[in-house]
Amino acid sequence: MKALRDDFAIPYARALRMVREGYSTFGRDFCLVFLATLLLSFLSALVPLLLREAADLLSRTDAEAVTVFLFVAAYACSWTVCNAMEWLKSIATSHVMVRCDTAFYRTLFKCLLSIPFHQRQALSKGEVLSDFDRSMSSFGQINQTVFWTLTPMLFEFVFVFLILWNATSALFSVLFLLAMVGLFCVALWVSQQTRDVYQRTFEATNELSAFLVEKLDANLEISINLSAEKESRKLRPIINRYATALFGANTRTAVLLGTQVVAIGLVLLSFTLASSHMTILGIFGVGDFVMVASYVVQLTTPFAVVASSLVGLKRDYLALESGLKYVDLANTDTGSARIEDESILFDVRSYRTSKGASLSFRIEIGKTYAVCGPTGSGKTTLINALLGLSRGYDGMISFTGGGSGPALADNHPESRQRRIAGSVRFPGDPAR
């Protein structure tokens, strides 16, 4: 139970909070779509029941033609409505999923920009791009699988079980129930065998994306050094690992889903033969056989979808986790120091430069300062540290902004950047 909470409930709740920030009507839209899918499941469960009544009437010599036509028409209309509503359901779920994707992406982007500069600078661009691309649609896909696919199927199964209980025998209904539970267990087992496969695929995709971004950033160096052929050779082992991981994932998934289909076929064969045998013995009527066969096909066939949905659910949760890690990086601790003199802008104590020198000084309001030194002495690093962009140094830098009260210490770089304007200049370029 704890694993279910930690691996599924908590990540979903965190993603839900992120989505609601940018999609305020999510709760209303979600409930409307959920109720529509339950209604569709109810109508789907009625189709074989109407077919049974029509078949029973056709087998009776005293049946009125009008009544037969009414049940046949009701069967045809219900089938048509159910299949038409499937497409309307696709439109409704797509509307909610797309808005979930965009809301999640916006919030995730804000979290990325909230990560401290020194941590954000250390992130692999290719990995960030891959993680954002995967996690963007993960929350919507989880809703699609759990609430708009599996839950309606469960509702339909319960309704069908009650119909079979009343129309056939208790033993037949219980055996049918156990068979469906067995198929679901097989589907669950199949999904559990794919976690490591998709994890390796994600890692291979991240490696490939990181390589491409790295080479795009090194475009000038590649052109100057005429190293295109060399870089192409470097790509070969990376692309081979990607192909191996992807082929392995597809192969293993196909084999596991094939196992699920065999189990479905055995259940379909068993209950079809059993219902036909009971019809021959006179225990079932013709309508009962048609209804049971229809329900067996209607409920067993989607179990292949259940298996693939559970496999996809595992993949979507892995993708969601790859996005949520940026939310964790954005949550930084805070601290404070105190500077009593209102004329002090920065108070630097025991700052150690890249050359090993220890600096302690104060920068006062209204004065002009120049940082001088030879190349490589750490001038840019010091300025970045003062602005809160760099954290990899020894010592203490406190910023007050010229006011009294608590100064902001090293772990408050964002507040410094809101109150200090900077202009970056490159040789021969205007300020930008």
mmCIF file of C-alpha atoms in Angstrom, residues 149-339:
data_model
loop_
_atom_site.group_PDB
_atom_site.id
_atom_site.type_symbol
_atom_site.label_atom_id
_atom_site.label_comp_id
_atom_site.label_asym_id
_atom_site.label_seq_id
_atom_site.Cartn_x
_atom_site.Cartn_y
_atom_site.Cartn_z
ATOM 1 C CA THR A 149 -10.306 3.651 -19.986
ATOM 2 C CA LEU A 150 -9.851 1.288 -17.025
ATOM 3 C CA THR A 151 -12.514 2.684 -14.672
ATOM 4 C CA PRO A 152 -15.331 2.636 -17.299
ATOM 5 C CA MET A 153 -14.330 -0.922 -18.213
ATOM 6 C CA LEU A 154 -14.611 -1.921 -14.556
ATOM 7 C CA PHE A 155 -18.034 -0.267 -14.343
ATOM 8 C CA GLU A 156 -19.161 -2.094 -17.485
ATOM 9 C CA PHE A 157 -17.838 -5.391 -16.161
ATOM 10 C CA VAL A 158 -19.802 -5.054 -12.894
ATOM 11 C CA PHE A 159 -22.966 -4.256 -14.831
ATOM 12 C CA VAL A 160 -22.449 -7.260 -17.144
ATOM 13 C CA PHE A 161 -21.802 -9.518 -14.160
ATOM 14 C CA LEU A 162 -25.156 -8.520 -12.651
ATOM 15 C CA ILE A 163 -26.900 -9.227 -15.974
ATOM 16 C CA LEU A 164 -25.285 -12.665 -16.255
ATOM 17 C CA TRP A 165 -26.168 -13.421 -12.637
ATOM 18 C CA ASN A 166 -29.842 -12.847 -13.398
ATOM 19 C CA ALA A 167 -29.905 -14.314 -16.912
ATOM 20 C CA THR A 168 -27.757 -17.441 -16.456
ATOM 21 C CA SER A 169 -26.621 -19.253 -13.319
ATOM 22 C CA ALA A 170 -24.657 -18.195 -10.257
ATOM 23 C CA LEU A 171 -21.873 -20.711 -11.016
ATOM 24 C CA PHE A 172 -21.470 -19.472 -14.585
ATOM 25 C CA SER A 173 -21.385 -15.847 -13.414
ATOM 26 C CA VAL A 174 -18.811 -16.540 -10.696
ATOM 27 C CA LEU A 175 -16.579 -18.447 -13.126
ATOM 28 C CA PHE A 176 -16.866 -15.567 -15.569
ATOM 29 C CA LEU A 177 -15.918 -13.147 -12.780
ATOM 30 C CA LEU A 178 -12.871 -15.229 -11.822
ATOM 31 C CA ALA A 179 -11.788 -15.426 -15.460
ATOM 32 C CA MET A 180 -11.946 -11.639 -15.810
ATOM 33 C CA VAL A 181 -9.987 -11.164 -12.583
ATOM 34 C CA GLY A 182 -7.398 -13.628 -13.877
ATOM 35 C CA LEU A 183 -7.060 -11.706 -17.135
ATOM 36 C CA PHE A 184 -6.608 -8.471 -15.218
ATOM 37 C CA CYS A 185 -3.868 -10.070 -13.093
ATOM 38 C CA VAL A 186 -2.096 -11.187 -16.267
ATOM 39 C CA ALA A 187 -2.376 -7.642 -17.640
ATOM 40 C CA LEU A 188 -0.977 -6.244 -14.380
ATOM 41 C CA TRP A 189 1.914 -8.722 -14.481
ATOM 42 C CA VAL A 190 2.677 -7.735 -18.075
ATOM 43 C CA SER A 191 2.856 -4.052 -17.119
ATOM 44 C CA GLN A 192 5.240 -4.755 -14.235
ATOM 45 C CA GLN A 193 7.751 -6.398 -16.579
ATOM 46 C CA THR A 194 8.327 -3.245 -18.630
ATOM 47 C CA ARG A 195 9.614 -0.655 -16.124
ATOM 48 C CA ASP A 196 13.319 -1.350 -16.606
ATOM 49 C CA VAL A 197 12.844 -1.564 -20.381
ATOM 50 C CA TYR A 198 11.362 1.921 -20.629
ATOM 51 C CA GLN A 199 13.892 3.293 -18.159
ATOM 52 C CA ARG A 200 16.720 2.172 -20.465
ATOM 53 C CA THR A 201 14.900 3.657 -23.452
ATOM 54 C CA PHE A 202 14.559 7.023 -21.687
ATOM 55 C CA GLU A 203 18.252 7.014 -20.771
ATOM 56 C CA ALA A 204 19.264 6.208 -24.358
ATOM 57 C CA THR A 205 17.011 8.990 -25.669
ATOM 58 C CA ASN A 206 18.517 11.472 -23.197
ATOM 59 C CA GLU A 207 22.036 10.488 -24.269
ATOM 60 C CA LEU A 208 21.198 10.948 -27.947
ATOM 61 C CA SER A 209 19.533 14.338 -27.378
ATOM 62 C CA ALA A 210 22.425 15.536 -25.217
ATOM 63 C CA PHE A 211 24.919 14.581 -27.937
ATOM 64 C CA LEU A 212 22.967 16.470 -30.607
ATOM 65 C CA VAL A 213 22.620 19.626 -28.490
ATOM 66 C CA GLU A 214 26.312 19.504 -27.583
ATOM 67 C CA LYS A 215 27.323 19.361 -31.251
ATOM 68 C CA LEU A 216 24.940 22.165 -32.183
ATOM 69 C CA ASP A 217 26.613 24.333 -29.539
ATOM 70 C CA ALA A 218 30.025 23.387 -30.972
ATOM 71 C CA ASN A 219 29.075 24.253 -34.551
ATOM 72 C CA LEU A 220 31.903 26.783 -34.979
ATOM 73 C CA GLU A 221 34.578 24.456 -33.601
ATOM 74 C CA ILE A 222 33.421 21.608 -35.846
ATOM 75 C CA SER A 223 33.567 23.846 -38.923
ATOM 76 C CA ILE A 224 36.979 25.334 -38.098
ATOM 77 C CA ASN A 225 38.580 21.977 -37.305
ATOM 78 C CA LEU A 226 36.873 20.117 -40.194
ATOM 79 C CA SER A 227 35.829 17.456 -37.693
ATOM 80 C CA ALA A 228 32.445 16.488 -39.153
ATOM 81 C CA GLU A 229 33.632 12.973 -39.972
ATOM 82 C CA LYS A 230 35.113 12.551 -36.491
ATOM 83 C CA GLU A 231 31.882 13.678 -34.820
ATOM 84 C CA SER A 232 29.897 11.301 -37.034
ATOM 85 C CA ARG A 233 32.034 8.429 -35.792
ATOM 86 C CA LYS A 234 31.329 9.485 -32.197
ATOM 87 C CA LEU A 235 27.612 9.239 -32.918
ATOM 88 C CA ARG A 236 27.736 5.576 -33.956
ATOM 89 C CA PRO A 237 27.988 3.945 -30.500
ATOM 90 C CA ILE A 238 25.355 6.325 -29.112
ATOM 91 C CA ILE A 239 22.883 5.657 -31.909
ATOM 92 C CA ASN A 240 23.583 1.920 -31.624
ATOM 93 C CA ARG A 241 22.766 1.963 -27.910
ATOM 94 C CA TYR A 242 19.574 3.882 -28.679
ATOM 95 C CA ALA A 243 18.543 1.388 -31.380
ATOM 96 C CA THR A 244 19.294 -1.572 -29.110
ATOM 97 C CA ALA A 245 17.281 -0.098 -26.235
ATOM 98 C CA LEU A 246 14.330 0.794 -28.461
ATOM 99 C CA PHE A 247 14.269 -2.572 -30.236
ATOM 100 C CA GLY A 248 14.568 -4.386 -26.918
ATOM 101 C CA ALA A 249 11.651 -2.408 -25.479
ATOM 102 C CA ASN A 250 9.438 -3.055 -28.502
ATOM 103 C CA THR A 251 10.336 -6.750 -28.631
ATOM 104 C CA ARG A 252 9.736 -7.390 -24.953
ATOM 105 C CA THR A 253 6.467 -5.449 -24.997
ATOM 106 C CA ALA A 254 5.249 -7.374 -28.053
ATOM 107 C CA VAL A 255 6.084 -10.744 -26.475
ATOM 108 C CA LEU A 256 4.349 -9.834 -23.217
ATOM 109 C CA LEU A 257 1.245 -8.519 -24.982
ATOM 110 C CA GLY A 258 1.224 -11.661 -27.118
ATOM 111 C CA THR A 259 1.092 -13.686 -23.899
ATOM 112 C CA GLN A 260 -1.886 -11.607 -22.816
ATOM 113 C CA VAL A 261 -3.667 -12.293 -26.128
ATOM 114 C CA VAL A 262 -3.170 -16.057 -25.695
ATOM 115 C CA ALA A 263 -4.762 -15.869 -22.236
ATOM 116 C CA ILE A 264 -7.678 -13.883 -23.673
ATOM 117 C CA GLY A 265 -8.120 -16.458 -26.435
ATOM 118 C CA LEU A 266 -8.290 -19.305 -23.917
ATOM 119 C CA VAL A 267 -11.007 -17.517 -21.925
ATOM 120 C CA LEU A 268 -12.926 -16.729 -25.102
ATOM 121 C CA LEU A 269 -12.724 -20.357 -26.253
ATOM 122 C CA SER A 270 -13.719 -21.775 -22.858
ATOM 123 C CA PHE A 271 -16.829 -19.656 -22.304
ATOM 124 C CA THR A 272 -17.996 -19.853 -25.911
ATOM 125 C CA LEU A 273 -17.790 -23.659 -25.835
ATOM 126 C CA ALA A 274 -19.433 -23.779 -22.399
ATOM 127 C CA SER A 275 -22.347 -21.572 -23.438
ATOM 128 C CA SER A 276 -22.864 -23.521 -26.692
ATOM 129 C CA HIS A 277 -22.853 -26.811 -24.765
ATOM 130 C CA MET A 278 -25.425 -25.486 -22.289
ATOM 131 C CA THR A 279 -27.551 -24.270 -25.205
ATOM 132 C CA ILE A 280 -27.472 -27.762 -26.760
ATOM 133 C CA LEU A 281 -28.547 -29.237 -23.419
ATOM 134 C CA GLY A 282 -31.425 -26.771 -23.239
ATOM 135 C CA ILE A 283 -30.115 -24.948 -20.181
ATOM 136 C CA PHE A 284 -29.564 -21.776 -22.209
ATOM 137 C CA GLY A 285 -31.880 -20.397 -24.838
ATOM 138 C CA VAL A 286 -30.665 -19.155 -28.192
ATOM 139 C CA GLY A 287 -30.844 -15.594 -26.910
ATOM 140 C CA ASP A 288 -28.777 -16.523 -23.858
ATOM 141 C CA PHE A 289 -26.065 -18.011 -26.062
ATOM 142 C CA VAL A 290 -25.980 -14.921 -28.276
ATOM 143 C CA MET A 291 -25.834 -12.644 -25.227
ATOM 144 C CA VAL A 292 -23.106 -14.632 -23.454
ATOM 145 C CA ALA A 293 -21.014 -14.911 -26.617
ATOM 146 C CA SER A 294 -21.392 -11.176 -27.216
ATOM 147 C CA TYR A 295 -20.396 -10.314 -23.648
ATOM 148 C CA VAL A 296 -17.422 -12.669 -23.754
ATOM 149 C CA VAL A 297 -16.166 -11.033 -26.944
ATOM 150 C CA GLN A 298 -17.033 -7.535 -25.717
ATOM 151 C CA LEU A 299 -15.219 -7.905 -22.399
ATOM 152 C CA THR A 300 -12.294 -10.186 -23.251
ATOM 153 C CA THR A 301 -11.150 -8.353 -26.370
ATOM 154 C CA PRO A 302 -10.536 -5.030 -24.545
ATOM 155 C CA PHE A 303 -8.233 -6.835 -22.101
ATOM 156 C CA ALA A 304 -5.541 -6.570 -24.756
ATOM 157 C CA VAL A 305 -6.130 -2.826 -24.502
ATOM 158 C CA VAL A 306 -5.977 -3.105 -20.698
ATOM 159 C CA ALA A 307 -2.541 -4.716 -20.878
ATOM 160 C CA SER A 308 -1.187 -2.096 -23.265
ATOM 161 C CA SER A 309 -2.832 0.645 -21.162
ATOM 162 C CA LEU A 310 -1.131 -0.603 -18.001
ATOM 163 C CA VAL A 311 2.175 -0.807 -19.854
ATOM 164 C CA GLY A 312 1.613 2.759 -21.028
ATOM 165 C CA LEU A 313 0.666 3.783 -17.488
ATOM 166 C CA LYS A 314 4.017 2.579 -16.183
ATOM 167 C CA ARG A 315 5.770 4.487 -18.974
ATOM 168 C CA ASP A 316 3.745 7.641 -18.280
ATOM 169 C CA TYR A 317 4.599 7.592 -14.567
ATOM 170 C CA LEU A 318 8.291 7.262 -15.400
ATOM 171 C CA ALA A 319 7.933 10.222 -17.762
ATOM 172 C CA LEU A 320 6.084 12.195 -15.071
ATOM 173 C CA GLU A 321 8.888 11.567 -12.586
ATOM 174 C CA SER A 322 11.433 12.858 -15.101
ATOM 175 C CA GLY A 323 9.557 16.182 -15.125
ATOM 176 C CA LEU A 324 8.880 16.404 -11.392
ATOM 177 C CA LYS A 325 12.596 16.260 -10.599
ATOM 178 C CA TYR A 326 12.875 19.851 -11.867
ATOM 179 C CA VAL A 327 10.216 20.872 -9.353
ATOM 180 C CA ASP A 328 12.392 19.366 -6.613
ATOM 181 C CA LEU A 329 15.432 21.274 -7.879
ATOM 182 C CA ALA A 330 13.456 24.525 -7.763
ATOM 183 C CA ASN A 331 12.687 24.111 -4.043
ATOM 184 C CA THR A 332 15.717 25.683 -2.367
ATOM 185 C CA ASP A 333 16.271 26.601 1.257
ATOM 186 C CA THR A 334 16.580 30.193 2.442
ATOM 187 C CA GLY A 335 18.826 31.905 4.943
ATOM 188 C CA SER A 336 19.776 35.408 6.145
ATOM 189 C CA ALA A 337 22.563 37.537 7.535
ATOM 190 C CA ARG A 338 22.397 41.059 8.927
ATOM 191 C CA ILE A 339 24.079 44.280 7.913
#
